[in-house]
CSV table of C-alpha atoms in Angstrom, one decimal:
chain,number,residue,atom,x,y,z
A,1,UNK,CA,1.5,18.8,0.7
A,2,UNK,CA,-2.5,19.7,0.8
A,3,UNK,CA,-2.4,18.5,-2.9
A,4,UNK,CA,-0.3,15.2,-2.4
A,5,UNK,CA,-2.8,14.7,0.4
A,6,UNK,CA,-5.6,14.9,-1.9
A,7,UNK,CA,-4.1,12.7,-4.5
A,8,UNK,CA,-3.3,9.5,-2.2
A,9,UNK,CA,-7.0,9.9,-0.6
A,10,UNK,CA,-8.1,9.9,-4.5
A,11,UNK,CA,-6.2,6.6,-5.3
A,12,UNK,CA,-7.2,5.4,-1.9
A,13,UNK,CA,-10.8,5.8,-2.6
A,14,UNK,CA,-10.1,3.9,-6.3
A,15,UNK,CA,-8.0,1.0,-4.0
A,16,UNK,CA,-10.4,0.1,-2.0
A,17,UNK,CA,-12.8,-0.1,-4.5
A,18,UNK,CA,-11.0,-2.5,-6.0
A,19,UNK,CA,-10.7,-4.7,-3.3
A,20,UNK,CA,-14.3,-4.7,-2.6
A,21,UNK,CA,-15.1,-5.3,-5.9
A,22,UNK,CA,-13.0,-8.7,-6.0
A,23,UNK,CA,-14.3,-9.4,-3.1
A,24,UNK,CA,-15.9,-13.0,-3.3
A,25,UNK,CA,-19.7,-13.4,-3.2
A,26,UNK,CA,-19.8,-15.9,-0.1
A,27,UNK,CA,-17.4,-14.0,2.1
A,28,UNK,CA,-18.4,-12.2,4.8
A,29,UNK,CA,-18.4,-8.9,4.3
A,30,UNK,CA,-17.1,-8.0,8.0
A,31,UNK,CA,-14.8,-10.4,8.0
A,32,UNK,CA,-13.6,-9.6,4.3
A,33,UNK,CA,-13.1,-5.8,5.4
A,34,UNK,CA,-11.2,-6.9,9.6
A,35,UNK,CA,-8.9,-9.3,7.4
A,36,UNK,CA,-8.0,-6.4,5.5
A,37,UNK,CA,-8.0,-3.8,8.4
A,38,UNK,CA,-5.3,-6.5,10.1
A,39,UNK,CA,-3.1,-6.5,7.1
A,40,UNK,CA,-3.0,-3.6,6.8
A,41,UNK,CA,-2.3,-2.6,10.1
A,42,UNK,CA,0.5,-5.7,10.4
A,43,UNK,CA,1.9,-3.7,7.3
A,44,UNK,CA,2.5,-0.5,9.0
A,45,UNK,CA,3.7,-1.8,11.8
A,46,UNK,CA,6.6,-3.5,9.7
A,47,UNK,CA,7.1,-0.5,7.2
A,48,UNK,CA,7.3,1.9,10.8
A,49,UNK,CA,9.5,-1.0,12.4
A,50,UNK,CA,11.9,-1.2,9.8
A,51,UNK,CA,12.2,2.5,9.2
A,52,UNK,CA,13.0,2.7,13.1
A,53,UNK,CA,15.5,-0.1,12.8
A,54,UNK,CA,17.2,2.0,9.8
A,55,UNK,CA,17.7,5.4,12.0
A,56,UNK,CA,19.7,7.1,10.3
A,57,UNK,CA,20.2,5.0,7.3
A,58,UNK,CA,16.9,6.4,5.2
A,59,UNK,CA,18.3,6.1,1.8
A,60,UNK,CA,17.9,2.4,2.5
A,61,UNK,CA,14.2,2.7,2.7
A,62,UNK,CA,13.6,5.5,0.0
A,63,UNK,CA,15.7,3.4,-1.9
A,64,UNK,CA,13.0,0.0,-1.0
A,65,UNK,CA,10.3,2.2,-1.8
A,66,UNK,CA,11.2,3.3,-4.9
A,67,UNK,CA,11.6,-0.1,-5.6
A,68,UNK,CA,7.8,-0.9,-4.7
A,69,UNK,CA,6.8,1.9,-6.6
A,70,UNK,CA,8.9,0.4,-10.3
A,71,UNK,CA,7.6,-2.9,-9.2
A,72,UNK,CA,3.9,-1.6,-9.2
A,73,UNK,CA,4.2,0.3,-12.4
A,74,UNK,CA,6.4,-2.7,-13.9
A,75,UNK,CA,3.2,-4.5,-13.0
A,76,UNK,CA,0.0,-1.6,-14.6
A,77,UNK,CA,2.0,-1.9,-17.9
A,78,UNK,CA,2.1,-5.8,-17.7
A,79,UNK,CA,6.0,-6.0,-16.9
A,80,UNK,CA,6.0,-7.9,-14.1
């Protein structure tokens, strides 16, 4: 678990470099950074809303992530 831990904060770091780097020149940069705060927040919300809504039913959602997760490598190897 320590090492998984380790891993997402690693692509995390990479992530949000990303987005700051794409970020455009005559944004704010506070306002940039709380619209992404708020999406991101809005988006585990929905991902903790719909696994609540599931109970019981959680091969429904590892079955939606694992979807997410094709989708995003169908997308790095130009796919999708």
């Amino acid at each position: 678990v320590a090492v998984a831990m380790g891993v997402v904060g690693l692509f995390a770091v990479f992530h949000g470099h990303a987005h700051g780097a794409e970020a455009p020149l005559a944004a704010s940069g506070v306002s940039y950074a709380a619209g992404f705060v708020i999406a991101t927040a809005l988006l585990h919300g929905a991902g903790l809303a719909a696994t609540l809504a599931l109970g019981e039913r959680r091969i429904v959602a590892r079955l939606g992530g694992g979807a997410a997760a094709l989708a995003g490598l169908a997308i790095t190897v130009n796919i999708l």
